[in-house]
XYZ file of C-alpha atoms in Angstrom:
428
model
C -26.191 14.034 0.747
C -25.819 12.361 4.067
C -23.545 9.637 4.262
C -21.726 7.171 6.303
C -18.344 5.644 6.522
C -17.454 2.611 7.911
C -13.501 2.128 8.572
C -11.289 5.287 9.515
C -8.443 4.183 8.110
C -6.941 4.868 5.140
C -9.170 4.250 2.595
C -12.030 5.379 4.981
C -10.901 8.751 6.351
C -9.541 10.097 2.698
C -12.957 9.355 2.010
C -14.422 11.253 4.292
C -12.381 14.317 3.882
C -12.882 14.560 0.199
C -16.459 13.590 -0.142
C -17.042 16.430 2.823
C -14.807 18.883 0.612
C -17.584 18.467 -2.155
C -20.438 19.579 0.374
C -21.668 15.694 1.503
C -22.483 15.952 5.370
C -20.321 12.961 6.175
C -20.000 10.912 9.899
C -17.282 8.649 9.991
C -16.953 6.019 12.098
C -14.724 3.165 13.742
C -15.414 1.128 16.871
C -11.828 1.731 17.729
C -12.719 4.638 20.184
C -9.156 5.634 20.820
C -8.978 6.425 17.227
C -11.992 7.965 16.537
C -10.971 10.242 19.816
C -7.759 11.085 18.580
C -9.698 12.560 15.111
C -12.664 14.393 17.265
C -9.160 15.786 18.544
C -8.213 17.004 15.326
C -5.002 14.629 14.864
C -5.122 11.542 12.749
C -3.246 7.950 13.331
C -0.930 7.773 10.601
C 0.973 9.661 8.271
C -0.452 10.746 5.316
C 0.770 13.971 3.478
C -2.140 17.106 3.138
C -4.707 14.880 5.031
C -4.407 16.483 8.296
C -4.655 19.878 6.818
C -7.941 18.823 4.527
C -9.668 17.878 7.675
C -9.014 21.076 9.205
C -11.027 22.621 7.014
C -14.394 20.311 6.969
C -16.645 21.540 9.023
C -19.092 19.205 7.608
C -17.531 15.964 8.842
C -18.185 14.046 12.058
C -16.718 11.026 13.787
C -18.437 8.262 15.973
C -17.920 5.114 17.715
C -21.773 4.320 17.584
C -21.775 2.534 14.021
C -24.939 1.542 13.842
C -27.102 4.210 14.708
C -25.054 6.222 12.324
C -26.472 3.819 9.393
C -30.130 4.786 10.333
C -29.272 8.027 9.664
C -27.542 7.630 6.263
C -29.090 6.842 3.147
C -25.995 5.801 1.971
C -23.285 3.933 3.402
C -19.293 3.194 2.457
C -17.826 0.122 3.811
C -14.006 0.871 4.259
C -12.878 -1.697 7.103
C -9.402 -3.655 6.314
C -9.585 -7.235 4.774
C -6.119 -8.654 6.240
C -4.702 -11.987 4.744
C -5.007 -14.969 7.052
C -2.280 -17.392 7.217
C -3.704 -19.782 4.013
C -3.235 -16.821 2.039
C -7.487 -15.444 2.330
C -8.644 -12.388 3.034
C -9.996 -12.217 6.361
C -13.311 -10.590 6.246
C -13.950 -10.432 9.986
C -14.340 -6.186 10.235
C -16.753 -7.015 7.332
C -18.786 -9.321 8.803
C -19.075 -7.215 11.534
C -20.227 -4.380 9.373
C -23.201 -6.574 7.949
C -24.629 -8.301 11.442
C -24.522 -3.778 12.283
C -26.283 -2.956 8.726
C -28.848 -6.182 9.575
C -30.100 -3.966 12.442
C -29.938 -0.810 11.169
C -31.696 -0.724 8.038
C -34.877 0.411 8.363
C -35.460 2.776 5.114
C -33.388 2.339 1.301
C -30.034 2.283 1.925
C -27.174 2.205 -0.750
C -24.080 0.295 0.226
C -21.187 0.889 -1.043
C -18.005 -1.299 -0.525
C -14.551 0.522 -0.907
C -12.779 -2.148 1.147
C -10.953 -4.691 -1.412
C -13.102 -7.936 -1.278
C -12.371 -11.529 -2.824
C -14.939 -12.019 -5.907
C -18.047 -13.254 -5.152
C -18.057 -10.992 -1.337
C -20.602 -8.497 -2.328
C -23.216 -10.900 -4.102
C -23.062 -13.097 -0.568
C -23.827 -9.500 1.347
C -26.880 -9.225 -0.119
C -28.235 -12.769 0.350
C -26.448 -12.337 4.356
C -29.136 -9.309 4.498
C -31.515 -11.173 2.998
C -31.543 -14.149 5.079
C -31.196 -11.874 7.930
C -34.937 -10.729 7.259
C -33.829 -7.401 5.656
C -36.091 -6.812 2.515
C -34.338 -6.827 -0.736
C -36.442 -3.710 -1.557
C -34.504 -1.682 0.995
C -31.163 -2.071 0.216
C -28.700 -2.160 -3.243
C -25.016 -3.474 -3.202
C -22.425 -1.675 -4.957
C -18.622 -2.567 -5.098
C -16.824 0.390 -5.643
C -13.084 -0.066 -5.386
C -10.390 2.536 -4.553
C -7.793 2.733 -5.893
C -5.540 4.967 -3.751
C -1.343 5.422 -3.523
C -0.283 5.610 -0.088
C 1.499 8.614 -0.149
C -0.623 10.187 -2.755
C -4.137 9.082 -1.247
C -6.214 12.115 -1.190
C -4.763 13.401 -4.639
C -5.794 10.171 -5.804
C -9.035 10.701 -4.287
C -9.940 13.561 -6.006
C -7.964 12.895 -9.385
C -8.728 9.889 -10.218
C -8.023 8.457 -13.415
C -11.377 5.548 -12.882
C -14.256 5.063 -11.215
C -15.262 1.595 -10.877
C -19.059 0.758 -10.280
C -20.334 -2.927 -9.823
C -23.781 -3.496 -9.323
C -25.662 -6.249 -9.007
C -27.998 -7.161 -12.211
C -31.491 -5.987 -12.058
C -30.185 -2.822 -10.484
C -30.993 0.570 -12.585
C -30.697 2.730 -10.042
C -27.171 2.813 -8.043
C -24.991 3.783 -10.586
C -26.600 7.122 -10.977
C -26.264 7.801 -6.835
C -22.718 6.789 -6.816
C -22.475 9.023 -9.880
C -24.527 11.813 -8.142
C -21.949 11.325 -4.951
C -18.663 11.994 -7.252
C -20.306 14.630 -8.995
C -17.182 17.431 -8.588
C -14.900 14.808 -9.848
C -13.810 14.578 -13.767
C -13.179 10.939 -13.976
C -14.336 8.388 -16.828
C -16.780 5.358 -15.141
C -16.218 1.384 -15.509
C -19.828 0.193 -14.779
C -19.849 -3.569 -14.838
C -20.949 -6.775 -11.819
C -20.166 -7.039 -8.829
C -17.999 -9.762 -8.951
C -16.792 -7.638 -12.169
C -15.396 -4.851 -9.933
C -14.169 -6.821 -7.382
C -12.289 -8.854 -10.186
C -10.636 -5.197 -11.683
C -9.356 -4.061 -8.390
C -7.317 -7.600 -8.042
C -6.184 -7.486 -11.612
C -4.976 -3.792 -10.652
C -2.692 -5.061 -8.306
C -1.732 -7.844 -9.864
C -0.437 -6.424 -12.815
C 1.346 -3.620 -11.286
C 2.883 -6.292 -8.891
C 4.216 -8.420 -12.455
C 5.779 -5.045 -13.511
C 8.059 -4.931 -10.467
C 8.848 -8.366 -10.161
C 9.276 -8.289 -14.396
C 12.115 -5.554 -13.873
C 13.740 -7.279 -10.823
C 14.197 -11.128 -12.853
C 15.569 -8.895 -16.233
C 17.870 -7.269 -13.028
C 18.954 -10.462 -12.170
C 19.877 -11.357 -15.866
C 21.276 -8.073 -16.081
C 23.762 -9.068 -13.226
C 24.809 -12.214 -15.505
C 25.368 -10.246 -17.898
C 27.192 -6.920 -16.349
C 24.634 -4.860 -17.947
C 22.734 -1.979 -16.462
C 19.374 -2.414 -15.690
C 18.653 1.418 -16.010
C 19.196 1.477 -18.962
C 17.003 -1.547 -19.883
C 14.399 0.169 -17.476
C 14.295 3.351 -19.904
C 14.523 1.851 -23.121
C 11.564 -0.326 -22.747
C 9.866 2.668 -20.500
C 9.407 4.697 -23.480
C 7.309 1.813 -25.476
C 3.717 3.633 -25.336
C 2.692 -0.708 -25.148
C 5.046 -0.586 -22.327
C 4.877 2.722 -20.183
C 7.463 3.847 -17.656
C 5.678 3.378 -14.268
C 6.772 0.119 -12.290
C 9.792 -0.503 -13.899
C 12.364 0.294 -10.843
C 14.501 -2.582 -9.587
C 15.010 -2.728 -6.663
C 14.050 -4.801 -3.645
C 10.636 -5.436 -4.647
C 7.098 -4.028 -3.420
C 5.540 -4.322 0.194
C 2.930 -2.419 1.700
C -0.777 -3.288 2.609
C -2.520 -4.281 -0.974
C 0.003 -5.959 -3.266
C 1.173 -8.993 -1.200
C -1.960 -9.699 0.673
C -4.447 -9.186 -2.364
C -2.298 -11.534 -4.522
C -2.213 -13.888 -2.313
C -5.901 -13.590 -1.687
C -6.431 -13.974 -5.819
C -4.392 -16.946 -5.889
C -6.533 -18.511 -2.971
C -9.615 -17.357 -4.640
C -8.721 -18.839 -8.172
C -7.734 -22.369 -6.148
C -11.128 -22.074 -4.837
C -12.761 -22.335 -8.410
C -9.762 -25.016 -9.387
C -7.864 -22.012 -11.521
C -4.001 -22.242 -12.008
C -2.394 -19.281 -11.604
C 1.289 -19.976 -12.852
C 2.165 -15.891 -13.587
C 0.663 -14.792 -9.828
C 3.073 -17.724 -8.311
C 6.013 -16.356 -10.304
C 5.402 -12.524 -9.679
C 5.412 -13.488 -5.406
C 8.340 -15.965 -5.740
C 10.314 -13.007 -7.348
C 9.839 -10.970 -5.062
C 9.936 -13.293 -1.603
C 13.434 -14.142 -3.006
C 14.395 -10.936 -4.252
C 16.133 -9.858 -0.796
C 18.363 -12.786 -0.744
C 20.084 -11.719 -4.200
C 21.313 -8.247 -2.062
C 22.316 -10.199 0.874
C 24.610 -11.795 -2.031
C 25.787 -8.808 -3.178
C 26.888 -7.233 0.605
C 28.576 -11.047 1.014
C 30.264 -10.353 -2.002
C 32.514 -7.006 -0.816
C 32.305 -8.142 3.023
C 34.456 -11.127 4.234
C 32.033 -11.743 7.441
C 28.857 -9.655 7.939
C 29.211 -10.387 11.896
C 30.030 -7.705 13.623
C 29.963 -4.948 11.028
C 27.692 -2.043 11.838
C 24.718 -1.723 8.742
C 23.202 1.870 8.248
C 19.813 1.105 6.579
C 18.256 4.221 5.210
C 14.194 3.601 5.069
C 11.847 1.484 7.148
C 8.640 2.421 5.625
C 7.629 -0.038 2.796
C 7.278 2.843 0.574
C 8.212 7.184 0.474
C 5.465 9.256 2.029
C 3.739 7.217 4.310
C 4.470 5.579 7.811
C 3.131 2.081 6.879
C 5.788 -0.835 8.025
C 3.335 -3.725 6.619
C 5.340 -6.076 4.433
C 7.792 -3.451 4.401
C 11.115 -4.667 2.535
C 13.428 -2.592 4.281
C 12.135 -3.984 7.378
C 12.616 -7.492 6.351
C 16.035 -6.341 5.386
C 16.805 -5.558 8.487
C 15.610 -8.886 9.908
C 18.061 -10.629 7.423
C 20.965 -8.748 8.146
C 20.648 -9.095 12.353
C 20.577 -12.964 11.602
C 23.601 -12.595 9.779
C 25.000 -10.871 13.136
C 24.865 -7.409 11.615
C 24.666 -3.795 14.140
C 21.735 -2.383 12.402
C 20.998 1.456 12.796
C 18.368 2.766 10.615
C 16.678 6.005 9.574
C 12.858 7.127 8.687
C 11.674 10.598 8.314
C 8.137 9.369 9.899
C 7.901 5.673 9.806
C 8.963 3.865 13.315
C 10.748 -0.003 13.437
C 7.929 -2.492 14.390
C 8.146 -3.935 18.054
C 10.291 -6.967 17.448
C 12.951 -5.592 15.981
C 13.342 -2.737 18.420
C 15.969 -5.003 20.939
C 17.527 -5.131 17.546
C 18.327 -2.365 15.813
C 18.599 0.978 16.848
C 16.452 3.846 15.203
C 18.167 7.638 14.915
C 16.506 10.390 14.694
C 19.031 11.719 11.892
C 20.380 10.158 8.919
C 24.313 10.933 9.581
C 23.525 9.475 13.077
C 22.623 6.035 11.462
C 25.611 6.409 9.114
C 28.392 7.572 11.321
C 31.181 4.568 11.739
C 29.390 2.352 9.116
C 30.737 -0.528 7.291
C 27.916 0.006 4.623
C 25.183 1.642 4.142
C 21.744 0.053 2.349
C 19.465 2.404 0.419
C 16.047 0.640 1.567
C 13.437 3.594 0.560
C 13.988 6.414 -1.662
C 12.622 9.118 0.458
C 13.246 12.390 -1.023
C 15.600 13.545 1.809
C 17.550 10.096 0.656
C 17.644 10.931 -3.262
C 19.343 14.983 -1.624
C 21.974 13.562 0.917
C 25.477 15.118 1.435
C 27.484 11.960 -0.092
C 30.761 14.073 0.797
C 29.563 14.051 4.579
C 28.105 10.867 4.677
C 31.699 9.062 3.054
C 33.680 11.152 5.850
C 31.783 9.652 8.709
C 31.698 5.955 7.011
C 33.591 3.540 8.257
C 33.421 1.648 5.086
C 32.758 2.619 1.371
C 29.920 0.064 0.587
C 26.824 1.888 -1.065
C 23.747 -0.888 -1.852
C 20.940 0.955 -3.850
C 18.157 -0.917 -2.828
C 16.021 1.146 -4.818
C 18.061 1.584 -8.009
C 17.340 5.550 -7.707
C 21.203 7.204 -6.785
C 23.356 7.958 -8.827
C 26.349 6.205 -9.154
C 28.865 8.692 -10.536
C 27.982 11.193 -7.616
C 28.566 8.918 -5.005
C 31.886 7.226 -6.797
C 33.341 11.033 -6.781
C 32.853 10.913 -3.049
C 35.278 7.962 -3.202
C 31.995 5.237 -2.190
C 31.148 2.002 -4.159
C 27.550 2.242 -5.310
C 26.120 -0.782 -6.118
C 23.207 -2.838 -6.983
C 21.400 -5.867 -8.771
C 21.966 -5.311 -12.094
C 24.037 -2.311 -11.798
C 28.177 -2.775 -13.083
């Protein structure tokens, strides 16, 4: 099947690769031309483990700036462009609207359109009637939300294991389902076919839900703390409840990244719309906005003054396995602690410190070169390499003994027979 993809981005251009690894001739496209040059190249603009080797080996995968002419040749067409938050809190749906005034013009025969990008409900139904009023006949097109559901990190694993595939169509369509069907044909995965606004409404409650896990853990952290109980062990117990399930349950400094804050606050603003309290999605974000300051407490609490000392923060991605910085915790970590007149030297194995805080803090290209002559060290992402390190080498170059698990993944005895304090919310 011939197909097109709009958005090489994430979502868009793991896509691509794995819908071309199933035999689809696929053109992606982007009217960013330096990035669609850089993947005619053969490179790709972020990190993103296995990708770059997957798109070696398509042969049947193209990439173009010229979006709409690509549509006319498509019979069916993925939307995959980004849906930022605006400053109230909505999604900003400008790359979208772009998309439709392109698909206005360039539907000429049946065309099924398929949105992957993550839309506020109510989006897709108010595509079709754009089209419509447009002067595009409703017998040429069908609208189908069809959310992803990828892991940064794990995106095209995801991609081709996944454990749903959502389809929302709109109501007197029979016929959609079975092409999106048709489309994931290699993949074993069991189908939620529902509405439009349906699927739009499952990919929000995803997120949402996941986000209440974290945020759950971190406020029984903070009662832990009261308490001088271990959190850990609170984490596990209640982990192995089948009702319960392990996943999501690591304190820590909370979540970041490019989906969880922005789509909650674009549910909130879409439940406001329709005059909808949402008491648990206020809760779940003000945990985790103020979940930084209770670590800021805890460094305050072994440190007399914070100005001056030097800070070795291990992680500036939001997450292991990716280069994203977007809402990225350890980031605003490090924002926190240069206010509080902290020398800041941190450490990523791919992700780079955002613009502003490069006058700021100074990125090494080695852990131990962050570490060296530190008063303390903070644990911001629990990258692999992090989870391995040579605690006997890092507490010889230390200036301090300070140890803040921001992640709640070392372990403590380990590091306390390297003569460090290891410490935490929640962890005695």
């Amino acid at each position: 099947m011939k197909i097109c993809v709009v958005g090489a981005g994430y979502v868009g251009l793991t896509l691509s690769v794995a819908l071309a690894s199933f035999g689809h001739d696929m053109i992606c496209t982007d009217k960013d031309l330096k990035k669609i040059e850089q993947l005619k190249n053969g490179d790709i603009p972020f990190y993103e483990p296995g990708l770059l080797d997957a798109l070696h080996h398509c042969g049947n995968l193209s990439f173009s700036s010229e979006v709409k002419s690509s549509m006319e040749e498509c019979p069916v067409i993925f939307i995959a462009v980004g849906t930022p938050p605006r400053s109230d809190g909505s999604a900003d749906t400008k790359a979208l609207q772009s998309v439709i005034s392109d698909l206005s013009e360039a539907i000429r025969s049946y065309k099924t359109i398929i949105t992957k990008s993550t839309v506020p409900p109510g989006t897709n139904e108010n595509i079709a009637k754009q089209l419509i009023a447009s002067g595009v006949s409703e017998n040429l097109f069908n609208i189908v939300s069809n959310p992803e559901f990828l892991r940064e990190g794990n995106a095209l694993y995801d991609m081709l294991h996944p454990d749903k595939t959502v389809i929302g169509v709109q109501e007197k369509d029979h016929v959609s389902a079975a092409i999106v069907k048709s489309i994931y044909k290699h993949i074993d995965t069991p189908y939620v076919v529902t509405s439009l606004a349906g699927a739009e409404l499952i990919k929000y409650a995803s997120n949402f839900f996941l986000a209440a896990k974290i945020s759950f853990i971190n406020e029984m952290a903070r009662i832990c703390e009261a308490y001088h109980s271990d959190i850990s062990d609170i984490s596990r117990a209640i982990g192995l409840d089948p009702r319960i399930g392990g996943h999501f349950l690591q304190a820590g400094i909370g979540y970041g990244g490019s989906c969880f804050p922005k789509d909650l606050q674009a549910l909130q603003f879409a439940a406001q719309e329709k005059n909808t309290e949402t008491y648990l999605l206020q809760a779940v974000q003000h945990i985790n906005d103020t979940q930084l300051g209770l670590y800021i407490k805890k460094i305050k609490s072994f440190c007399d003054t914070l100005h001056g000392k030097k800070a070795a923060v291990l992680g500036i991605s939001f997450k292991p396995h990716t280069d994203d910085i977007r809402n990225s915790q350890a980031v605003r970590m490090m924002e926190r602690l240069t206010e509080l007149g902290c020398h800041v030297h941190a450490y990523d194995p791919a992700a780079v410190l955002p613009e502003h805080l490069r006058q700021h803090v100074t990125q090494q290209s080695q852990a131990f070169d962050a570490i060296a002559e530190s008063d303390f060290l903070f644990l911001a992402t629990e990258w692999p390499e992090f989870l391995a390190l040579d605690w006997k080498k890092a507490a010889s170059i230390m200036k301090g003994r300070l140890v803040i698990d921001g992640r709640n993944v070392l372990k403590k005895e380990l590091l306390e027979d390297c003569g460090l304090i290891c410490t935490g919310v929640g962890r005695p």
